[in-house]
Coordinates of C-alpha atoms in Angstrom, one line a residue:
M1 CA -41.9 72.0 90.9
S2 CA -42.6 68.9 88.8
A3 CA -40.0 66.3 88.2
Q4 CA -38.0 66.9 85.0
I5 CA -38.0 63.2 84.0
P6 CA -38.0 62.6 80.3
E7 CA -41.1 61.2 78.6
V8 CA -40.6 57.9 76.7
R9 CA -40.7 58.6 73.0
S10 CA -41.5 56.2 70.2
T11 CA -38.4 55.1 68.4
E12 CA -40.5 54.8 65.2
Q13 CA -41.5 58.5 65.5
L14 CA -37.9 59.5 65.9
R15 CA -36.9 57.4 62.9
E16 CA -39.4 59.2 60.7
K17 CA -38.2 62.5 62.0
W18 CA -34.4 62.0 62.0
M19 CA -33.4 59.4 59.5
K20 CA -33.7 61.6 56.4
P21 CA -30.3 61.9 54.7
E22 CA -28.7 65.3 54.9
V23 CA -25.3 66.9 55.4
I24 CA -24.7 67.5 59.1
T25 CA -21.9 67.6 61.7
G26 CA -20.5 64.6 63.5
S27 CA -22.0 66.0 66.7
E28 CA -25.5 66.1 65.1
I29 CA -24.9 62.5 63.8
L30 CA -24.1 61.4 67.3
L31 CA -27.3 62.9 68.8
R32 CA -29.5 61.6 66.1
S33 CA -27.9 58.1 66.3
L34 CA -28.5 58.0 70.0
L35 CA -32.1 58.8 69.6
L36 CA -32.5 56.2 66.9
E37 CA -31.1 53.6 69.3
G38 CA -33.9 54.5 71.7
V39 CA -31.9 56.5 74.2
E40 CA -34.2 58.4 76.5
C41 CA -31.7 60.2 78.7
V42 CA -28.0 60.9 78.7
F43 CA -25.9 61.9 81.7
G44 CA -22.9 64.1 81.2
Y45 CA -20.5 67.0 81.9
P46 CA -19.2 69.3 79.2
G47 CA -15.6 70.4 78.5
G48 CA -13.5 71.7 75.6
A49 CA -13.2 68.5 73.6
V50 CA -17.0 67.9 73.5
L51 CA -18.2 71.5 73.0
Y52 CA -19.3 70.8 69.4
I53 CA -21.5 68.0 70.8
Y54 CA -23.0 70.2 73.5
D55 CA -23.5 73.0 71.0
A56 CA -25.5 70.5 68.9
M57 CA -27.7 69.9 71.9
Y58 CA -28.7 73.6 72.1
G59 CA -32.3 73.8 71.2
F60 CA -32.5 70.1 70.4
E61 CA -35.7 69.4 72.3
D62 CA -35.9 65.7 71.5
F63 CA -32.5 65.1 73.1
K64 CA -32.6 64.8 76.9
H65 CA -29.4 65.5 78.9
V66 CA -28.9 65.6 82.7
L67 CA -25.9 67.7 83.8
T68 CA -24.4 66.0 86.8
R69 CA -21.9 67.7 89.1
H70 CA -19.1 65.2 88.5
E71 CA -18.3 62.7 85.8
Q72 CA -18.3 59.9 88.3
G73 CA -21.9 60.9 89.1
A74 CA -22.8 60.8 85.4
I75 CA -21.5 57.3 84.8
H76 CA -23.0 55.9 88.1
A77 CA -26.3 57.5 87.1
A78 CA -26.1 55.9 83.7
D79 CA -25.3 52.6 85.4
G80 CA -28.3 52.8 87.7
Y81 CA -30.5 53.7 84.8
A82 CA -29.3 50.6 82.9
R83 CA -29.7 48.2 85.9
A84 CA -33.2 49.5 86.7
S85 CA -34.5 49.6 83.1
G86 CA -32.6 46.8 81.3
K87 CA -31.7 49.3 78.6
V88 CA -28.3 50.7 77.7
G89 CA -27.2 53.6 79.9
V90 CA -25.3 56.5 78.2
C91 CA -23.0 59.1 79.5
I92 CA -20.7 61.8 78.0
A93 CA -17.5 63.4 79.2
T94 CA -14.8 65.5 77.8
S95 CA -11.2 64.5 77.2
G96 CA -8.4 64.1 79.7
P97 CA -9.6 64.5 83.3
G98 CA -13.2 64.2 82.2
A99 CA -12.6 60.9 80.6
T100 CA -10.4 59.5 83.4
N101 CA -13.0 60.5 86.0
L102 CA -15.2 57.9 84.3
V103 CA -12.7 55.0 84.8
T104 CA -14.1 53.9 88.2
G105 CA -17.6 53.8 86.8
I106 CA -16.6 51.9 83.7
A107 CA -14.8 49.3 85.9
T108 CA -17.9 49.1 88.1
A109 CA -20.2 48.4 85.1
Y110 CA -17.7 45.9 83.6
M111 CA -17.4 43.8 86.8
D112 CA -21.2 43.7 87.2
S113 CA -22.0 43.1 83.4
V114 CA -24.0 46.4 83.0
P115 CA -24.6 47.6 79.4
L116 CA -23.3 51.1 79.0
V117 CA -22.2 53.3 76.0
V118 CA -19.6 55.7 77.3
I119 CA -18.9 58.7 75.0
T120 CA -15.7 60.7 75.5
G121 CA -14.2 63.6 73.6
N122 CA -10.6 63.8 72.6
V123 CA -8.2 66.3 71.2
A124 CA -8.2 66.7 67.4
T125 CA -6.8 63.8 65.4
T126 CA -3.8 66.0 64.3
L127 CA -2.9 66.4 68.0
I128 CA -3.3 62.8 69.2
G129 CA 0.0 61.5 70.6
T130 CA 1.5 65.0 71.1
D131 CA 0.6 65.3 74.8
A132 CA -1.8 68.1 73.9
F133 CA -3.8 69.9 76.6
Q134 CA -6.3 67.5 78.2
E135 CA -5.2 64.6 76.1
A136 CA -5.4 61.1 77.5
D137 CA -5.3 57.7 75.8
I138 CA -8.7 56.7 77.2
T139 CA -9.1 53.8 74.9
G140 CA -5.8 52.4 76.1
I141 CA -6.5 53.2 79.8
T142 CA -9.9 51.4 79.7
M143 CA -9.0 48.5 77.5
P144 CA -9.1 46.0 80.4
I145 CA -12.5 47.2 81.7
T146 CA -14.5 47.5 78.5
K147 CA -16.1 45.0 76.2
H148 CA -14.9 47.0 73.3
S149 CA -13.7 50.5 72.5
Y150 CA -13.6 52.8 69.4
L151 CA -11.4 55.7 68.5
V152 CA -13.4 57.4 65.7
R153 CA -11.0 59.0 63.2
D154 CA -13.5 59.5 60.3
V155 CA -16.9 61.2 60.8
K156 CA -18.4 58.8 58.2
E157 CA -17.8 55.9 60.6
L158 CA -19.9 57.4 63.4
P159 CA -23.3 55.9 62.5
R160 CA -21.9 52.4 62.1
V161 CA -19.7 52.7 65.3
I162 CA -22.7 53.9 67.4
H163 CA -24.9 51.1 66.1
E164 CA -22.3 48.5 66.8
A165 CA -21.6 49.9 70.3
F166 CA -25.1 49.4 71.4
H167 CA -25.2 45.9 69.9
I168 CA -22.1 44.9 71.7
A169 CA -23.1 46.5 75.0
S170 CA -26.5 44.8 75.1
T171 CA -25.8 41.3 73.8
G172 CA -24.0 38.3 75.1
R173 CA -22.5 39.1 78.5
K174 CA -23.4 42.7 78.7
G175 CA -21.0 45.4 79.5
P176 CA -19.6 48.9 78.8
V177 CA -18.4 50.0 75.4
L178 CA -16.4 53.2 74.9
I179 CA -16.6 55.6 71.9
D180 CA -13.8 58.2 71.8
I181 CA -14.6 61.1 69.4
P182 CA -11.8 63.6 68.5
K183 CA -12.9 67.2 68.4
D184 CA -12.4 67.6 64.7
V185 CA -14.5 64.5 64.0
S186 CA -17.4 66.0 66.0
A187 CA -17.1 69.2 64.0
A188 CA -16.7 67.6 60.5
L189 CA -19.6 67.6 58.0
T190 CA -20.8 64.6 56.1
L191 CA -23.9 63.1 54.6
F192 CA -25.8 61.4 57.5
E193 CA -26.8 57.8 56.5
P194 CA -28.2 56.0 59.6
S195 CA -26.9 52.6 60.2
S196 CA -29.9 50.4 60.9
N197 CA -28.8 47.1 59.4
A198 CA -28.3 44.0 61.6
V199 CA -24.8 44.0 63.1
N200 CA -22.5 41.2 62.0
L201 CA -19.1 41.3 63.6
R202 CA -16.5 38.8 62.8
G203 CA -15.4 37.0 66.0
Y204 CA -18.4 38.2 68.0
N205 CA -21.2 35.8 68.1
P206 CA -22.5 35.1 71.6
R207 CA -24.0 31.7 72.0
M208 CA -27.6 31.9 73.0
V209 CA -28.8 28.4 72.5
P210 CA -27.2 25.6 74.6
N211 CA -26.1 22.2 73.7
K212 CA -29.1 19.9 74.1
L213 CA -27.0 17.0 75.3
Q214 CA -25.8 19.1 78.2
L215 CA -29.4 19.8 79.2
D216 CA -30.2 16.1 79.2
K217 CA -27.2 15.5 81.5
L218 CA -28.5 18.1 83.9
A219 CA -32.0 16.7 83.8
Q220 CA -30.6 13.3 84.6
A221 CA -28.4 14.7 87.4
I222 CA -31.5 16.3 89.0
E223 CA -33.3 12.9 89.0
E224 CA -30.4 11.3 90.8
A225 CA -29.6 14.0 93.3
E226 CA -30.5 13.7 97.0
R227 CA -29.2 17.1 98.1
P228 CA -29.5 19.5 95.1
M229 CA -29.1 23.2 95.4
I230 CA -29.5 26.2 93.0
L231 CA -27.1 29.1 93.1
A232 CA -28.7 32.0 91.0
G233 CA -26.8 35.2 90.1
G234 CA -27.2 38.4 88.3
G235 CA -27.2 36.7 84.9
V236 CA -30.8 35.6 85.6
I237 CA -31.9 39.2 85.9
Y238 CA -29.8 40.5 83.0
S239 CA -31.3 37.8 80.7
G240 CA -34.9 38.4 81.8
G241 CA -35.0 34.8 83.0
H242 CA -36.6 35.3 86.4
E243 CA -40.0 33.8 85.4
A244 CA -38.3 30.8 83.8
L245 CA -36.2 30.4 87.0
F246 CA -39.4 30.4 89.1
E247 CA -40.9 27.8 86.8
F248 CA -37.7 25.7 87.1
V249 CA -37.8 25.8 90.9
K250 CA -41.6 25.1 90.8
R251 CA -41.0 22.0 88.7
T252 CA -38.0 20.6 90.5
E253 CA -38.6 21.8 94.1
I254 CA -34.9 22.4 94.5
P255 CA -33.9 24.9 97.3
I256 CA -32.4 28.1 95.9
T257 CA -29.9 30.7 97.1
T258 CA -29.4 34.0 95.2
T259 CA -26.1 36.0 95.2
L260 CA -25.8 39.6 96.1
L261 CA -26.4 40.7 92.5
G262 CA -29.1 38.0 92.1
L263 CA -31.4 39.4 94.8
G264 CA -34.8 39.8 93.3
A265 CA -34.3 37.1 90.7
F266 CA -36.5 34.8 92.9
P267 CA -39.2 35.8 95.4
S268 CA -37.6 36.2 98.9
G269 CA -40.8 35.0 100.5
H270 CA -40.8 31.6 98.8
E271 CA -40.3 28.6 101.2
L272 CA -37.5 27.2 99.0
W273 CA -35.4 30.4 99.0
T274 CA -32.6 30.3 101.6
G275 CA -31.2 33.8 101.3
M276 CA -27.9 35.1 100.1
P277 CA -24.7 32.9 100.2
G278 CA -21.1 33.7 101.0
M279 CA -19.2 36.0 103.2
H280 CA -22.2 37.7 104.8
G281 CA -24.8 35.2 103.6
T282 CA -27.2 33.2 105.5
Y283 CA -26.2 30.2 107.6
T284 CA -28.7 28.1 105.7
S285 CA -27.3 29.0 102.3
N286 CA -23.7 28.3 103.2
I287 CA -24.4 25.0 105.0
A288 CA -26.6 23.9 102.2
I289 CA -24.0 24.6 99.5
Q290 CA -21.4 22.7 101.6
E291 CA -23.6 19.7 102.1
S292 CA -25.1 19.6 98.6
D293 CA -24.4 16.8 96.1
L294 CA -25.6 18.8 93.1
L295 CA -24.9 22.5 92.8
I296 CA -26.6 24.2 89.8
N297 CA -25.0 27.6 89.2
I298 CA -27.3 29.7 87.0
G299 CA -25.8 33.0 85.9
A300 CA -23.3 33.6 88.7
R301 CA -19.5 33.7 88.4
F302 CA -18.3 31.9 91.5
D303 CA -17.0 35.2 93.0
D304 CA -14.6 34.8 95.9
R305 CA -17.1 36.4 98.3
V306 CA -19.4 33.6 97.5
T307 CA -17.0 30.6 97.5
G308 CA -14.7 31.5 100.3
K309 CA -11.7 29.1 100.3
L310 CA -11.9 27.5 96.9
D311 CA -10.4 24.1 97.7
G312 CA -13.1 23.6 100.4
F313 CA -16.1 24.9 98.4
A314 CA -19.0 22.5 97.8
P315 CA -16.8 19.5 98.4
H316 CA -19.5 16.9 97.8
A317 CA -21.2 18.4 94.9
K318 CA -21.4 17.7 91.2
I319 CA -21.0 21.3 89.7
V320 CA -23.3 22.5 86.9
H321 CA -22.6 26.0 85.5
I322 CA -25.0 27.8 83.2
D323 CA -23.5 31.0 81.8
I324 CA -23.5 33.0 78.6
D325 CA -19.8 33.7 79.0
P326 CA -17.7 30.5 78.4
A327 CA -14.7 32.1 80.0
E328 CA -16.4 32.0 83.4
I329 CA -17.1 28.2 83.3
G330 CA -14.4 26.4 85.0
K331 CA -12.4 29.6 85.8
N332 CA -12.7 29.3 89.5
V333 CA -14.6 26.1 90.3
P334 CA -14.1 22.9 88.3
T335 CA -17.3 22.2 86.4
D336 CA -18.8 18.7 85.7
I337 CA -21.7 19.9 83.4
P338 CA -20.9 23.1 81.5
I339 CA -23.8 24.8 79.8
V340 CA -23.0 27.8 77.6
G341 CA -26.0 29.9 76.6
D342 CA -28.4 32.7 77.5
V343 CA -29.9 31.9 80.9
K344 CA -33.5 32.6 79.9
T345 CA -33.1 30.4 76.8
V346 CA -31.5 27.6 78.7
L347 CA -34.2 27.5 81.4
E348 CA -37.0 27.7 78.8
M349 CA -35.5 24.8 77.0
L350 CA -34.8 22.9 80.2
N351 CA -38.2 23.3 82.0
P352 CA -40.2 20.9 79.9
E353 CA -37.6 18.2 80.4
V354 CA -37.1 18.4 84.2
K355 CA -39.1 16.7 86.9
R356 CA -39.4 17.0 90.7
A357 CA -36.2 16.0 92.5
A358 CA -37.9 13.0 94.0
K359 CA -35.0 11.8 96.1
A360 CA -34.6 15.1 97.9
D361 CA -37.5 15.1 100.4
A362 CA -35.3 14.6 103.4
W363 CA -33.1 17.4 102.0
R364 CA -36.0 19.9 101.8
T365 CA -36.8 19.1 105.4
R366 CA -33.2 19.7 106.4
I367 CA -33.3 23.1 104.7
Q368 CA -36.4 24.2 106.6
Q369 CA -34.8 23.1 109.8
L370 CA -31.7 25.1 109.1
K371 CA -33.8 28.2 108.3
M372 CA -35.6 27.9 111.7
E373 CA -32.4 27.3 113.7
Q374 CA -30.2 30.1 112.4
P375 CA -32.1 33.1 110.9
F376 CA -30.5 36.5 110.7
R377 CA -30.6 38.1 114.2
Y378 CA -29.2 41.0 116.1
Q379 CA -29.4 42.4 119.6
D380 CA -32.1 45.1 119.4
S381 CA -32.2 48.1 121.6
D382 CA -34.8 50.6 122.8
T383 CA -32.3 53.3 123.6
V384 CA -29.8 53.0 120.7
L385 CA -30.9 52.9 117.0
K386 CA -29.7 49.7 115.4
P387 CA -29.0 49.8 111.6
Q388 CA -30.6 46.3 111.1
W389 CA -33.8 47.6 112.6
V390 CA -33.7 50.7 110.3
I391 CA -33.6 48.4 107.2
E392 CA -36.4 46.2 108.6
M393 CA -38.5 49.4 109.1
L394 CA -37.8 50.5 105.5
N395 CA -38.8 47.0 104.2
E396 CA -42.0 46.9 106.3
T397 CA -43.2 50.4 105.4
T398 CA -42.6 49.9 101.7
R399 CA -43.7 46.2 101.7
G400 CA -40.5 45.4 99.8
E401 CA -41.7 47.1 96.7
A402 CA -39.2 50.0 96.4
I403 CA -36.1 50.1 94.1
V404 CA -33.2 50.1 96.5
T405 CA -29.7 51.3 95.6
T406 CA -26.8 51.2 98.0
D407 CA -23.3 52.5 98.5
V408 CA -20.7 50.0 99.7
G409 CA -20.0 48.8 103.3
Q410 CA -21.9 47.5 106.3
H411 CA -25.1 49.2 105.3
Q412 CA -25.0 47.4 101.9
M413 CA -24.8 44.0 103.6
W414 CA -27.5 44.9 106.1
S415 CA -29.7 46.0 103.2
A416 CA -29.1 42.8 101.4
Q417 CA -29.9 40.8 104.5
Y418 CA -33.0 42.6 105.9
Y419 CA -34.7 44.1 102.8
K420 CA -36.8 41.5 101.1
F421 CA -36.9 41.7 97.3
N422 CA -39.5 40.0 95.2
Q423 CA -39.0 41.7 91.8
P424 CA -35.9 41.8 89.5
R425 CA -34.2 45.1 88.9
S426 CA -35.3 46.4 92.3
W427 CA -31.8 46.0 93.9
I428 CA -29.0 48.1 92.6
T429 CA -25.6 47.8 94.2
S430 CA -21.9 47.7 93.2
G431 CA -21.0 44.0 93.6
G432 CA -17.8 43.1 91.9
L433 CA -15.9 46.4 92.3
G434 CA -17.4 47.6 95.6
T435 CA -17.5 51.2 94.6
M436 CA -18.0 53.8 97.3
G437 CA -20.0 56.8 96.0
F438 CA -22.2 54.6 93.8
G439 CA -25.4 54.8 95.9
L440 CA -26.8 58.3 95.3
P441 CA -26.1 58.8 91.6
S442 CA -27.2 55.3 90.7
A443 CA -30.5 56.1 92.5
I444 CA -30.9 59.2 90.3
G445 CA -30.5 57.0 87.2
A446 CA -32.9 54.4 88.6
Q447 CA -35.5 57.1 89.3
M448 CA -35.1 58.5 85.7
A449 CA -35.8 55.0 84.4
H450 CA -38.8 54.5 86.7
P451 CA -40.4 57.9 87.6
E452 CA -43.5 56.0 89.0
R453 CA -41.5 53.9 91.5
L454 CA -40.3 54.7 95.0
V455 CA -36.5 54.8 94.9
I456 CA -34.5 54.6 98.1
S457 CA -30.8 55.2 98.2
I458 CA -29.2 53.7 101.3
N459 CA -25.7 55.1 102.1
G460 CA -23.1 55.1 104.8
D461 CA -21.7 58.3 106.1
G462 CA -18.4 57.6 104.3
G463 CA -19.7 56.8 100.8
M464 CA -22.3 59.6 101.0
Q465 CA -19.5 62.1 101.0
M466 CA -18.0 60.8 97.8
C467 CA -20.8 61.9 95.5
S468 CA -23.0 64.1 97.8
Q469 CA -22.8 66.9 95.2
E470 CA -25.3 65.0 93.1
L471 CA -28.0 66.2 95.6
A472 CA -28.1 69.3 93.4
I473 CA -29.5 67.2 90.5
C474 CA -32.3 65.9 92.8
A475 CA -33.2 69.4 93.8
I476 CA -33.0 71.1 90.4
N477 CA -34.9 68.4 88.6
N478 CA -37.1 67.5 91.6
I479 CA -36.1 63.8 91.4
P480 CA -37.9 62.3 94.4
V481 CA -35.2 59.9 95.6
K482 CA -35.4 59.2 99.3
V483 CA -31.7 59.3 100.5
V484 CA -31.0 57.2 103.6
I485 CA -27.8 57.7 105.5
I486 CA -26.8 55.1 108.1
N487 CA -24.5 57.2 110.1
N488 CA -22.2 55.3 112.5
Q489 CA -19.5 58.0 112.4
V490 CA -16.9 55.5 111.2
L491 CA -15.8 53.5 108.1
G492 CA -17.9 50.6 109.4
M493 CA -16.7 47.7 107.4
V494 CA -13.1 48.6 107.7
R495 CA -13.6 49.0 111.5
Q496 CA -15.2 45.6 111.6
W497 CA -12.3 43.9 109.9
Q498 CA -9.8 45.8 112.1
E499 CA -11.7 44.6 115.2
L500 CA -12.0 41.0 114.1
I501 CA -8.9 40.4 112.1
Y502 CA -6.4 43.1 113.0
D503 CA -6.7 42.8 116.8
N504 CA -8.6 46.0 117.4
R505 CA -5.9 48.2 115.8
Y506 CA -8.2 50.9 114.5
S507 CA -6.3 52.8 111.9
H508 CA -7.7 55.9 110.2
I509 CA -11.4 55.1 110.2
D510 CA -12.8 57.9 112.3
L511 CA -15.3 60.0 110.4
E512 CA -16.1 62.5 113.1
G513 CA -16.0 65.9 111.6
S514 CA -18.2 64.9 108.8
P515 CA -20.8 67.5 107.8
D516 CA -24.2 67.9 109.4
F517 CA -26.1 65.9 106.7
V518 CA -29.3 67.7 107.4
K519 CA -27.7 71.1 106.8
L520 CA -25.9 69.7 103.7
A521 CA -29.2 68.6 102.2
E522 CA -30.8 71.9 103.0
A523 CA -27.8 73.7 101.4
Y524 CA -28.7 71.9 98.1
G525 CA -32.4 72.7 98.5
V526 CA -33.4 69.2 99.7
K527 CA -35.4 68.5 102.8
G528 CA -33.2 67.0 105.5
L529 CA -34.3 65.0 108.6
R530 CA -32.5 63.2 111.4
A531 CA -33.4 60.4 113.8
T532 CA -31.5 59.0 116.8
N533 CA -34.1 56.6 118.2
K534 CA -37.0 54.4 117.0
E535 CA -39.7 57.0 117.6
E536 CA -37.8 59.7 115.7
A537 CA -36.9 57.2 113.0
R538 CA -40.6 56.2 112.3
K539 CA -41.6 59.8 112.3
A540 CA -38.8 61.0 110.0
W541 CA -39.3 58.2 107.6
A542 CA -43.1 58.7 107.4
E543 CA -42.5 62.4 106.6
A544 CA -40.0 61.4 103.9
L545 CA -42.5 59.1 102.3
E546 CA -45.2 61.8 102.4
T547 CA -42.9 64.4 100.8
P548 CA -43.3 64.5 97.0
G549 CA -39.7 65.5 96.3
P550 CA -36.2 64.4 97.3
V551 CA -35.5 63.9 101.0
V552 CA -32.4 63.1 103.0
V553 CA -32.9 61.1 106.2
E554 CA -30.0 60.6 108.5
F555 CA -30.3 57.7 111.0
V556 CA -27.6 58.0 113.7
V557 CA -26.9 54.4 114.7
S558 CA -24.6 52.6 117.1
K559 CA -21.0 52.7 116.2
G560 CA -19.8 49.2 117.1
E561 CA -22.4 47.1 115.3
N562 CA -21.0 44.3 113.1
V563 CA -22.4 42.4 110.1
Y564 CA -23.0 38.8 110.9
P565 CA -22.7 36.1 109.7
M566 CA -19.1 36.7 108.5
V567 CA -16.7 34.3 106.7
T568 CA -13.2 35.6 107.1
Q569 CA -10.6 35.3 104.3
G570 CA -9.0 31.9 104.0
S571 CA -12.0 30.1 105.6
T572 CA -14.6 27.9 103.9
I573 CA -18.1 29.3 103.8
D574 CA -19.4 26.9 106.6
Q575 CA -16.8 28.4 109.0
M576 CA -18.9 31.4 109.9
L577 CA -18.6 33.9 112.7
L578 CA -22.2 34.2 114.0
G579 CA -21.7 37.0 116.5
D580 CA -23.1 37.1 120.0
A581 CA -26.7 37.5 119.1

């Protein structure tokens, strides 16, 4: 069976075919408008309020839709598609429970600034507010977790609304936009007049170009700094600014740390890269931030998992914050040099003006010493399979070139620590919300975006059970995702906290009685493999890589392994638990 991954179609070809004015239904307007926005694939699940929309899909060969097995799977797949491709992800669900099942995925995308257009059906306009069957105020429910939302009451507004939604989702600080379409609107007839004009929304004008005087201040601060440090986040990747960042580091020779969502924004093999900072970051990154006299934040939001105790964060540093969202600057950490603008634009303007940080030679030596003194380490075993070793094996056998998605928990942190990313959009994980169940469906979306790439979904045995039904999509469409399960028979990160912080009071974390994951995979028509030691692991993973379709590989690992380093809540990031390794 060949993979049912949609071919990329020319937007210009679609324009010529579908822009002709004619009287059609709101549902047909929606499908045509999505095609005209360049949408390649939509993930969704039908229901009563969107039946006119799904009826319009019948026989519509240009429109590609993937039927997931749960609405949460649909929105996580759209999210993974968006993160991997840089395009807007799209999903569709019906009213009421269908729409509310999307809430977790919307919040996930909102926290991580992922561009989505989320389409929901609703009851007819005449029934709104009557508590009709499967009615929910989804625009009200999601107001805090969307960039913008629309309740479309007139079919004539649909082309404009869809065009605006894509503009809002994909510009400025990216994020999800919701379009709620009542059933009678999707059924109504009107003359289709595509909206292709430039969007001009009052009050929405993201600032792309920074203040030149602020760039001059930063250039001067770099010249004067003796211990400069760069903190780069997901904003670098979302703006397409990774090449400009590399040039900036090349010119200044400033050491750089990348956040969880910033992994891949800078090559992990570079001598100036210090790893990830924060709660489970490297010793080098955390000490360097604390000792720095100039901290240049590029596209990160000073999340609490990065900063630790705020009043002890980077105590000696002048803080520079570059971000497209002015609301983030100064929100958590007082900022000395605020720079509002698109990261790529800022760096491209800045690069010709900056020079090598000449006073930082001793600092660069100090960084290299820290890297040698305290690398990531663990106690390996020849009898028990260690999860860190599994991630190292995945990295070595794929040369760090795969797209890796993860669920949330210990395996997520080990993946961030031991898999080495050298390309942007190769690391897809739920950062801000920490959503279990994200790993598998996001991998499906990533594979749809890049059918030519190897996509690995790394999951824990807990999170895997939250969206395991999406294995059906892999089997039916022959989507060749390699699904890795790090099975420690326990909710690992919760167990670690209960061990270290709650005096070994292990409460409701035992996952014994979970399904046989090999049999579960086979029940869906997917090859399933299991490994309990290194020899079996190498063999099973080699077989998975040689298999052209989807494969589930379960690695049974030691139960009591902890993620180190670890910064506990209420501590500064230089107060790390390093473990006994």
